[in-house]
PDB file of C-alpha atoms and ligand atoms in Angstrom:
ATOM      1  CA  UNK A1054      31.047 -19.891  -6.601  1.00 94.00           C
ATOM      2  CA  UNK A1055      31.841 -17.122  -7.471  1.00 97.00           C
ATOM      3  CA  UNK A1056      34.449 -14.796  -6.911  1.00 98.00           C
ATOM      4  CA  UNK A1057      34.992 -10.930  -8.371  1.00 98.00           C
ATOM      5  CA  UNK A1058      37.786  -8.794  -7.377  1.00 98.00           C
ATOM      6  CA  UNK A1059      37.746  -5.286  -8.076  1.00 98.00           C
ATOM      7  CA  UNK A1060      36.448  -5.483 -10.934  1.00 98.00           C
ATOM      8  CA  UNK A1061      37.297  -2.356 -13.380  1.00 98.00           C
ATOM      9  CA  UNK A1062      34.901  -2.481 -17.063  1.00 98.00           C
ATOM     10  CA  UNK A1063      34.708  -0.882 -19.720  1.00 98.00           C
ATOM     11  CA  UNK A1064      33.813   0.345 -23.132  1.00 98.00           C
ATOM     12  CA  UNK A1065      36.111   1.600 -25.332  1.00 96.00           C
ATOM     13  CA  UNK A1066      37.432   5.060 -22.841  1.00 95.00           C
ATOM     14  CA  UNK A1067      34.385   5.286 -20.306  1.00 97.00           C
ATOM     15  CA  UNK A1068      36.030   2.875 -18.276  1.00 98.00           C
ATOM     16  CA  UNK A1069      31.859   1.980 -16.551  1.00 98.00           C
ATOM     17  CA  UNK A1070      32.594  -0.362 -13.444  1.00 98.00           C
ATOM     18  CA  UNK A1071      35.197   0.341 -10.343  1.00 98.00           C
ATOM     19  CA  UNK A1072      36.859  -1.544  -8.279  1.00 98.00           C
ATOM     20  CA  UNK A1073      33.856  -4.095  -7.524  1.00 98.00           C
ATOM     21  CA  UNK A1074      34.225  -7.433  -5.539  1.00 98.00           C
ATOM     22  CA  UNK A1075      30.965  -9.485  -4.901  1.00 98.00           C
ATOM     23  CA  UNK A1076      31.375 -13.064  -3.724  1.00 98.00           C
ATOM     24  CA  UNK A1077      27.930 -15.584  -4.365  1.00 97.00           C
ATOM     25  CA  UNK A1078      27.447 -19.053  -2.296  1.00 96.00           C
ATOM     26  CA  UNK A1079      27.006 -22.261  -4.041  1.00 94.00           C
ATOM     27  CA  UNK A1080      22.864 -22.203  -3.592  1.00 94.00           C
ATOM     28  CA  UNK A1081      22.225 -18.685  -3.176  1.00 96.00           C
ATOM     29  CA  UNK A1082      20.434 -16.112  -4.511  1.00 97.00           C
ATOM     30  CA  UNK A1083      21.554 -11.865  -4.740  1.00 98.00           C
ATOM     31  CA  UNK A1084      20.072  -8.914  -6.141  1.00 98.00           C
ATOM     32  CA  UNK A1085      22.480  -6.476  -7.703  1.00 98.00           C
ATOM     33  CA  UNK A1086      19.866  -2.851  -7.445  1.00 97.00           C
ATOM     34  CA  UNK A1087      20.843   0.953  -9.239  1.00 96.00           C
ATOM     35  CA  UNK A1088      18.869   2.850 -10.824  1.00 94.00           C
ATOM     36  CA  UNK A1089      19.051   2.776 -14.329  1.00 95.00           C
ATOM     37  CA  UNK A1090      23.081   3.208 -15.359  1.00 96.00           C
ATOM     38  CA  UNK A1091      24.527   1.706 -12.655  1.00 97.00           C
ATOM     39  CA  UNK A1092      26.063  -0.649 -14.403  1.00 98.00           C
ATOM     40  CA  UNK A1093      23.828  -3.233 -14.067  1.00 98.00           C
ATOM     41  CA  UNK A1094      24.193  -5.699 -17.485  1.00 98.00           C
ATOM     42  CA  UNK A1095      27.306  -4.389 -17.824  1.00 98.00           C
ATOM     43  CA  UNK A1096      28.615  -5.820 -14.830  1.00 98.00           C
ATOM     44  CA  UNK A1097      26.587  -9.773 -15.918  1.00 98.00           C
ATOM     45  CA  UNK A1098      28.398  -9.237 -19.560  1.00 98.00           C
ATOM     46  CA  UNK A1099      31.674  -8.771 -18.117  1.00 98.00           C
ATOM     47  CA  UNK A1100      31.103 -11.773 -15.648  1.00 97.00           C
ATOM     48  CA  UNK A1101      30.846 -13.350 -19.510  1.00 97.00           C
ATOM     49  CA  UNK A1102      32.718 -12.105 -20.760  1.00 96.00           C
ATOM     50  CA  UNK A1103      30.546 -11.016 -23.395  1.00 96.00           C
ATOM     51  CA  UNK A1104      30.583  -7.126 -24.254  1.00 93.00           C
ATOM     52  CA  UNK A1105      33.440  -4.271 -21.499  1.00 96.00           C
ATOM     53  CA  UNK A1106      36.336  -4.506 -21.612  1.00 96.00           C
ATOM     54  CA  UNK A1107      37.243  -6.269 -17.609  1.00 97.00           C
ATOM     55  CA  UNK A1108      40.348  -5.428 -15.395  1.00 96.00           C
ATOM     56  CA  UNK A1109      40.822  -7.322 -11.856  1.00 97.00           C
ATOM     57  CA  UNK A1110      40.550 -10.854 -10.830  1.00 97.00           C
ATOM     58  CA  UNK A1111      37.716 -13.668 -10.705  1.00 97.00           C
ATOM     59  CA  UNK A1112      36.572 -16.690 -10.309  1.00 98.00           C
ATOM     60  CA  UNK A1113      33.541 -19.751 -10.873  1.00 97.00           C
ATOM     61  CA  UNK A1114      34.233 -22.595  -8.606  1.00 93.00           C
ATOM     62  CA  UNK A1115      37.401 -24.081  -9.188  1.00 92.00           C
ATOM     63  CA  UNK A1116      38.557 -21.973 -12.117  1.00 93.00           C
ATOM     64  CA  UNK A1117      39.480 -19.075 -13.186  1.00 96.00           C
ATOM     65  CA  UNK A1118      38.105 -16.557 -15.686  1.00 96.00           C
ATOM     66  CA  UNK A1119      40.596 -14.516 -17.955  1.00 92.00           C
ATOM     67  CA  UNK A1120      40.597 -14.705 -21.722  1.00 92.00           C
ATOM     68  CA  UNK A1121      37.775 -17.397 -21.792  1.00 95.00           C
ATOM     69  CA  UNK A1122      35.234 -16.124 -24.973  1.00 96.00           C
ATOM     70  CA  UNK A1123      31.222 -16.180 -24.038  1.00 95.00           C
ATOM     71  CA  UNK A1124      30.686 -19.195 -25.461  1.00 93.00           C
ATOM     72  CA  UNK A1125      33.167 -21.279 -22.629  1.00 93.00           C
ATOM     73  CA  UNK A1126      32.152 -19.676 -19.494  1.00 94.00           C
ATOM     74  CA  UNK A1127      28.400 -20.921 -20.037  1.00 93.00           C
ATOM     75  CA  UNK A1128      29.249 -23.897 -21.290  1.00 91.00           C
ATOM     76  CA  UNK A1129      31.350 -23.711 -16.515  1.00 92.00           C
ATOM     77  CA  UNK A1130      28.066 -22.657 -16.098  1.00 93.00           C
ATOM     78  CA  UNK A1131      27.216 -19.293 -16.095  1.00 95.00           C
ATOM     79  CA  UNK A1132      23.831 -18.142 -18.194  1.00 95.00           C
ATOM     80  CA  UNK A1133      22.616 -15.133 -18.725  1.00 96.00           C
ATOM     81  CA  UNK A1134      19.549 -13.983 -19.104  1.00 97.00           C
ATOM     82  CA  UNK A1135      18.938 -10.878 -20.930  1.00 94.00           C
ATOM     83  CA  UNK A1136      17.336  -7.732 -20.501  1.00 93.00           C
ATOM     84  CA  UNK A1137      15.569  -7.295 -23.668  1.00 91.00           C
ATOM     85  CA  UNK A1138      14.910 -11.353 -24.026  1.00 93.00           C
ATOM     86  CA  UNK A1139      16.015 -12.053 -26.817  1.00 95.00           C
ATOM     87  CA  UNK A1140      12.925 -14.583 -27.765  1.00 97.00           C
ATOM     88  CA  UNK A1141      13.057 -15.444 -31.354  1.00 96.00           C
ATOM     89  CA  UNK A1142       9.605 -14.874 -33.496  1.00 97.00           C
ATOM     90  CA  UNK A1143       9.754 -17.534 -35.462  1.00 97.00           C
ATOM     91  CA  UNK A1144      10.429 -20.423 -33.940  1.00 97.00           C
ATOM     92  CA  UNK A1145       8.744 -22.398 -31.088  1.00 98.00           C
ATOM     93  CA  UNK A1146       8.110 -21.822 -27.331  1.00 98.00           C
ATOM     94  CA  UNK A1147       9.515 -25.128 -28.039  1.00 98.00           C
ATOM     95  CA  UNK A1148      12.435 -24.372 -30.308  1.00 97.00           C
ATOM     96  CA  UNK A1149      13.307 -21.433 -28.921  1.00 97.00           C
ATOM     97  CA  UNK A1150      13.343 -23.555 -25.513  1.00 97.00           C
ATOM     98  CA  UNK A1151      15.251 -25.983 -26.691  1.00 96.00           C
ATOM     99  CA  UNK A1152      18.451 -22.947 -28.708  1.00 94.00           C
ATOM    100  CA  UNK A1153      19.271 -23.048 -24.594  1.00 93.00           C
ATOM    101  CA  UNK A1154      20.525 -26.244 -24.177  1.00 91.00           C
ATOM    102  CA  UNK A1155      23.430 -25.861 -27.134  1.00 84.00           C
ATOM    103  CA  UNK A1156      25.431 -24.207 -23.778  1.00 80.00           C
ATOM    104  CA  UNK A1157      24.701 -27.296 -21.451  1.00 79.00           C
ATOM    105  CA  UNK A1158      28.176 -27.977 -19.970  1.00 76.00           C
ATOM    106  CA  UNK A1159      29.645 -31.419 -20.711  1.00 74.00           C
ATOM    107  CA  UNK A1160      29.389 -33.405 -18.347  1.00 76.00           C
ATOM    108  CA  UNK A1161      26.149 -32.812 -17.144  1.00 80.00           C
ATOM    109  CA  UNK A1162      22.852 -33.384 -19.865  1.00 89.00           C
ATOM    110  CA  UNK A1163      20.472 -30.307 -20.312  1.00 93.00           C
ATOM    111  CA  UNK A1164      17.283 -31.056 -19.073  1.00 93.00           C
ATOM    112  CA  UNK A1165      14.437 -32.435 -21.741  1.00 95.00           C
ATOM    113  CA  UNK A1166      11.208 -30.047 -22.767  1.00 96.00           C
ATOM    114  CA  UNK A1167       9.794 -31.680 -19.768  1.00 96.00           C
ATOM    115  CA  UNK A1168      11.518 -31.383 -17.113  1.00 94.00           C
ATOM    116  CA  UNK A1169      11.686 -27.874 -17.767  1.00 95.00           C
ATOM    117  CA  UNK A1170       7.772 -27.294 -17.874  1.00 95.00           C
ATOM    118  CA  UNK A1171       8.040 -28.967 -14.860  1.00 92.00           C
ATOM    119  CA  UNK A1172      10.140 -25.984 -13.034  1.00 90.00           C
ATOM    120  CA  UNK A1173       8.249 -24.122 -15.226  1.00 92.00           C
ATOM    121  CA  UNK A1174       4.535 -24.156 -15.447  1.00 92.00           C
ATOM    122  CA  UNK A1175       3.598 -21.454 -17.478  1.00 92.00           C
ATOM    123  CA  UNK A1176       5.428 -22.536 -19.889  1.00 96.00           C
ATOM    124  CA  UNK A1177       3.109 -25.668 -20.461  1.00 97.00           C
ATOM    125  CA  UNK A1178       0.534 -24.714 -22.425  1.00 97.00           C
ATOM    126  CA  UNK A1179       2.801 -22.127 -25.149  1.00 98.00           C
ATOM    127  CA  UNK A1180       5.551 -24.949 -26.073  1.00 98.00           C
ATOM    128  CA  UNK A1181       3.418 -24.124 -30.419  1.00 98.00           C
ATOM    129  CA  UNK A1182       2.985 -21.155 -30.364  1.00 98.00           C
ATOM    130  CA  UNK A1183       5.980 -18.968 -32.014  1.00 98.00           C
ATOM    131  CA  UNK A1184       7.519 -15.976 -30.666  1.00 97.00           C
ATOM    132  CA  UNK A1185       5.562 -13.199 -31.390  1.00 97.00           C
ATOM    133  CA  UNK A1186       2.769 -14.797 -30.135  1.00 97.00           C
ATOM    134  CA  UNK A1187       3.560 -14.307 -26.968  1.00 97.00           C
ATOM    135  CA  UNK A1188       3.125 -11.307 -24.324  1.00 94.00           C
ATOM    136  CA  UNK A1189       5.769  -9.504 -22.571  1.00 93.00           C
ATOM    137  CA  UNK A1190       5.502 -11.760 -19.136  1.00 93.00           C
ATOM    138  CA  UNK A1191       5.013 -14.758 -21.051  1.00 95.00           C
ATOM    139  CA  UNK A1192       8.563 -13.849 -22.658  1.00 96.00           C
ATOM    140  CA  UNK A1193       9.460 -13.443 -20.138  1.00 95.00           C
ATOM    141  CA  UNK A1194       9.012 -16.684 -18.625  1.00 95.00           C
ATOM    142  CA  UNK A1195      10.350 -18.076 -21.480  1.00 97.00           C
ATOM    143  CA  UNK A1196      13.460 -16.393 -21.281  1.00 97.00           C
ATOM    144  CA  UNK A1197      14.027 -17.880 -18.108  1.00 96.00           C
ATOM    145  CA  UNK A1198      13.864 -21.294 -19.319  1.00 96.00           C
ATOM    146  CA  UNK A1199      15.552 -20.456 -22.237  1.00 97.00           C
ATOM    147  CA  UNK A1200      18.098 -19.589 -19.675  1.00 95.00           C
ATOM    148  CA  UNK A1201      17.639 -22.840 -17.636  1.00 94.00           C
ATOM    149  CA  UNK A1202      17.811 -26.495 -19.337  1.00 95.00           C
ATOM    150  CA  UNK A1203      21.289 -26.128 -19.604  1.00 93.00           C
ATOM    151  CA  UNK A1204      21.311 -26.903 -15.831  1.00 92.00           C
ATOM    152  CA  UNK A1205      23.226 -23.509 -15.102  1.00 93.00           C
ATOM    153  CA  UNK A1206      25.309 -23.317 -12.233  1.00 93.00           C
ATOM    154  CA  UNK A1207      25.095 -19.476 -11.862  1.00 96.00           C
ATOM    155  CA  UNK A1208      21.420 -17.813 -13.329  1.00 96.00           C
ATOM    156  CA  UNK A1209      21.623 -14.749 -14.307  1.00 98.00           C
ATOM    157  CA  UNK A1210      18.539 -12.584 -14.701  1.00 97.00           C
ATOM    158  CA  UNK A1211      18.534  -9.610 -16.007  1.00 97.00           C
ATOM    159  CA  UNK A1212      16.205  -7.051 -15.003  1.00 97.00           C
ATOM    160  CA  UNK A1213      13.249  -9.587 -15.332  1.00 96.00           C
ATOM    161  CA  UNK A1214      10.572  -7.492 -13.769  1.00 94.00           C
ATOM    162  CA  UNK A1215      10.994  -4.993 -16.271  1.00 93.00           C
ATOM    163  CA  UNK A1216       7.876  -3.946 -18.148  1.00 90.00           C
ATOM    164  CA  UNK A1217       5.206  -6.390 -16.512  1.00 91.00           C
ATOM    165  CA  UNK A1218       2.020  -5.604 -15.162  1.00 91.00           C
ATOM    166  CA  UNK A1219       2.407  -6.065 -11.142  1.00 93.00           C
ATOM    167  CA  UNK A1220       0.261  -9.646 -11.740  1.00 92.00           C
ATOM    168  CA  UNK A1221       2.288 -11.060 -13.770  1.00 92.00           C
ATOM    169  CA  UNK A1222       5.958 -10.253 -11.360  1.00 93.00           C
ATOM    170  CA  UNK A1223       4.000 -11.966  -7.962  1.00 93.00           C
ATOM    171  CA  UNK A1224       4.137 -14.686 -11.187  1.00 91.00           C
ATOM    172  CA  UNK A1225       7.245 -14.177 -12.303  1.00 93.00           C
ATOM    173  CA  UNK A1226       8.864 -14.592  -7.872  1.00 94.00           C
ATOM    174  CA  UNK A1227       6.695 -17.110  -6.833  1.00 93.00           C
ATOM    175  CA  UNK A1228       8.828 -19.045 -10.097  1.00 91.00           C
ATOM    176  CA  UNK A1229      11.907 -17.565  -9.336  1.00 94.00           C
ATOM    177  CA  UNK A1230      11.757 -19.049  -5.898  1.00 93.00           C
ATOM    178  CA  UNK A1231      10.970 -22.585  -6.775  1.00 90.00           C
ATOM    179  CA  UNK A1232      14.141 -21.954  -9.313  1.00 90.00           C
ATOM    180  CA  UNK A1233      15.955 -21.155  -6.447  1.00 88.00           C
ATOM    181  CA  UNK A1234      14.812 -24.422  -4.408  1.00 82.00           C
ATOM    182  CA  UNK A1235      15.932 -26.671  -6.892  1.00 75.00           C
ATOM    183  CA  UNK A1236      19.227 -28.362  -5.796  1.00 73.00           C
ATOM    184  CA  UNK A1237      21.794 -25.667  -5.713  1.00 78.00           C
ATOM    185  CA  UNK A1238      22.094 -23.712  -8.040  1.00 90.00           C
ATOM    186  CA  UNK A1239      22.633 -19.442  -7.871  1.00 96.00           C
ATOM    187  CA  UNK A1240      21.482 -16.830  -8.806  1.00 97.00           C
ATOM    188  CA  UNK A1241      21.669 -13.106  -9.566  1.00 98.00           C
ATOM    189  CA  UNK A1242      19.409 -10.818 -10.397  1.00 98.00           C
ATOM    190  CA  UNK A1243      18.930  -7.354 -11.131  1.00 98.00           C
ATOM    191  CA  UNK A1244      16.145  -4.416 -10.643  1.00 96.00           C
ATOM    192  CA  UNK A1245      15.249  -1.246  -9.409  1.00 93.00           C
ATOM    193  CA  UNK A1246      12.259  -2.585  -8.081  1.00 92.00           C
ATOM    194  CA  UNK A1247      12.998  -3.370  -4.297  1.00 94.00           C
ATOM    195  CA  UNK A1248      10.041  -6.099  -3.281  1.00 94.00           C
ATOM    196  CA  UNK A1249      10.477  -7.668  -5.686  1.00 95.00           C
ATOM    197  CA  UNK A1250      14.217  -7.652  -5.433  1.00 97.00           C
ATOM    198  CA  UNK A1251      13.774  -8.484  -1.702  1.00 97.00           C
ATOM    199  CA  UNK A1252      11.051 -11.097  -2.458  1.00 96.00           C
ATOM    200  CA  UNK A1253      13.180 -13.470  -4.194  1.00 97.00           C
ATOM    201  CA  UNK A1254      17.374 -12.674  -3.358  1.00 97.00           C
ATOM    202  CA  UNK A1255      18.887 -13.007   0.055  1.00 96.00           C
ATOM    203  CA  UNK A1256      21.244 -10.547  -0.118  1.00 98.00           C
ATOM    204  CA  UNK A1257      22.012  -7.310  -1.740  1.00 98.00           C
ATOM    205  CA  UNK A1258      24.058  -5.175  -3.748  1.00 98.00           C
ATOM    206  CA  UNK A1259      23.844  -1.522  -4.030  1.00 97.00           C
ATOM    207  CA  UNK A1260      25.364   0.025  -7.114  1.00 98.00           C
ATOM    208  CA  UNK A1261      25.527   4.278  -8.002  1.00 97.00           C
ATOM    209  CA  UNK A1262      27.017   5.087 -11.082  1.00 97.00           C
ATOM    210  CA  UNK A1263      29.117   1.975 -11.373  1.00 98.00           C
ATOM    211  CA  UNK A1264      30.605   1.529  -7.164  1.00 98.00           C
ATOM    212  CA  UNK A1265      28.750  -0.855  -5.239  1.00 98.00           C
ATOM    213  CA  UNK A1266      27.226   1.848  -2.098  1.00 97.00           C
ATOM    214  CA  UNK A1267      26.125  -1.305   0.539  1.00 97.00           C
ATOM    215  CA  UNK A1268      26.024  -5.006   0.857  1.00 98.00           C
ATOM    216  CA  UNK A1269      24.410  -6.803   3.647  1.00 97.00           C
ATOM    217  CA  UNK A1270      21.058  -7.879   4.309  1.00 97.00           C
ATOM    218  CA  UNK A1271      17.475  -6.573   3.054  1.00 97.00           C
ATOM    219  CA  UNK A1272      17.532  -6.017   6.863  1.00 97.00           C
ATOM    220  CA  UNK A1273      20.092  -4.152   7.224  1.00 97.00           C
ATOM    221  CA  UNK A1274      19.191  -2.456   3.895  1.00 96.00           C
ATOM    222  CA  UNK A1275      16.044  -2.164   5.603  1.00 94.00           C
ATOM    223  CA  UNK A1276      17.054   0.142   8.248  1.00 95.00           C
ATOM    224  CA  UNK A1277      19.791   2.685   6.035  1.00 92.00           C
ATOM    225  CA  UNK A1278      16.132   4.259   5.352  1.00 85.00           C
ATOM    226  CA  UNK A1279      18.388   7.190   3.578  1.00 93.00           C
ATOM    227  CA  UNK A1280      19.446   4.514   0.368  1.00 93.00           C
ATOM    228  CA  UNK A1281      16.600   4.830  -1.654  1.00 91.00           C
ATOM    229  CA  UNK A1282      16.095   8.049  -1.718  1.00 90.00           C
ATOM    230  CA  UNK A1283      19.963   8.515  -2.419  1.00 92.00           C
ATOM    231  CA  UNK A1284      20.203   5.259  -4.522  1.00 93.00           C
ATOM    232  CA  UNK A1285      17.415   3.806  -6.118  1.00 91.00           C
ATOM    233  CA  UNK A1286      14.667   6.648  -6.696  1.00 80.00           C
ATOM    234  CA  UNK A1287      15.349   8.222  -9.478  1.00 64.00           C
TER     235      UNK A1287
HETATM  236  N1  LIG B1799      27.609  -0.901 -25.066  1.00 79.26           N
HETATM  237  C1  LIG B1799      28.006   0.141 -24.086  1.00 79.26           C
HETATM  238  N2  LIG B1799      28.923   1.524 -25.056  1.00 79.26           N
HETATM  239  C2  LIG B1799      29.467   2.398 -23.983  1.00 79.26           C
HETATM  240  N3  LIG B1799      28.597   3.012 -23.025  1.00 79.26           N
HETATM  241  C3  LIG B1799      27.375   2.326 -22.694  1.00 79.26           C
HETATM  242  C4  LIG B1799      26.896   0.042 -23.243  1.00 79.26           C
HETATM  243  N4  LIG B1799      26.463  -0.718 -22.866  1.00 79.26           N
HETATM  244  C5  LIG B1799      26.231   0.629 -21.834  1.00 79.26           C
HETATM  245  N5  LIG B1799      26.994   1.386 -21.681  1.00 79.26           N
HETATM  246  C6  LIG B1799      26.914   2.336 -20.657  1.00 79.26           C
HETATM  247  O1  LIG B1799      27.327   1.714 -19.550  1.00 79.26           O
HETATM  248  C7  LIG B1799      26.719   2.746 -18.347  1.00 79.26           C
HETATM  249  C8  LIG B1799      26.178   1.330 -17.488  1.00 79.26           C
HETATM  250  O2  LIG B1799      25.280   1.006 -18.148  1.00 79.26           O
HETATM  251  P1  LIG B1799      24.273  -1.238 -18.346  1.00 79.26           P
HETATM  252  O3  LIG B1799      25.389  -1.014 -17.613  1.00 79.26           O
HETATM  253  O4  LIG B1799      23.627  -0.765 -19.248  1.00 79.26           O
HETATM  254  O5  LIG B1799      24.037   0.533 -16.346  1.00 79.26           O
HETATM  255  P2  LIG B1799      22.302  -0.767 -15.770  1.00 79.26           P
HETATM  256  O6  LIG B1799      22.232  -1.708 -16.819  1.00 79.26           O
HETATM  257  O7  LIG B1799      21.942  -0.475 -14.367  1.00 79.26           O
HETATM  258  O8  LIG B1799      21.252   0.174 -16.423  1.00 79.26           O
HETATM  259  C9  LIG B1799      25.832   3.828 -18.798  1.00 79.26           C
HETATM  260  O9  LIG B1799      26.403   4.806 -18.059  1.00 79.26           O
HETATM  261  C10 LIG B1799      26.181   2.987 -20.070  1.00 79.26           C
HETATM  262  O10 LIG B1799      25.217   4.207 -20.963  1.00 79.26           O
HETATM  263 MG1  LIG B1800      20.578  -2.862 -17.518  1.00 79.26          MG
END
């Protein structure tokens, strides 16, 4: 459902991503691992035409992605839960989540808030709170709910576990696994937390300085112990 061929991305004169090839099937969940600055967020933004300039070929479902602006790509069913979560502090949780419904595809009604709460039960008790009243873990759950309400075909989670306490990270991985089971939704999770990524995805790509240095199953990754030392340990 997603096909990326020889993708290069640039910020001004800086060449950030170098010839990325990546495939994602419908219903599949993949991790994009790499240390800080490896290019994970740039890759997600490149898919959405959100910031960097890109060269290369991308296909999403039946569509060739070339000049479509970000809002058109979201309407095609791509949804990003950004690294910094971007919860509106003065809106309620329900209002924050509803903001995501504007991105719904024309042929697809968004979920209702009640349906979102079925998928993410922990946001239920939070609906009337204001954004500024949420803990980091709650903000992450609300950001996922907002990313999900439009029923995206591709949900992209940018370092969702970052900065969260271990017990919250466990809850988050249960949440993502529940979402994975629902319908034929594809998921990309970028992470530096290897255990979390392993628990929530089928296989992985490893990025270093803007290039894919490994792709394969978690089992293959485990058999190459040096990958962690070379590309992930700081
Ligand atoms: N808006 C920007 N302008 C210029 N350089 C950027 C910008 N955003 C990120 N970069 C650079 O691109 C590289 C990759 O960054 P990023 O994709 O954020 O990495 P990651 O998400 O893996 O931590 C880094 O060297 C970073 O400094
Ligand atoms: Mg990042």
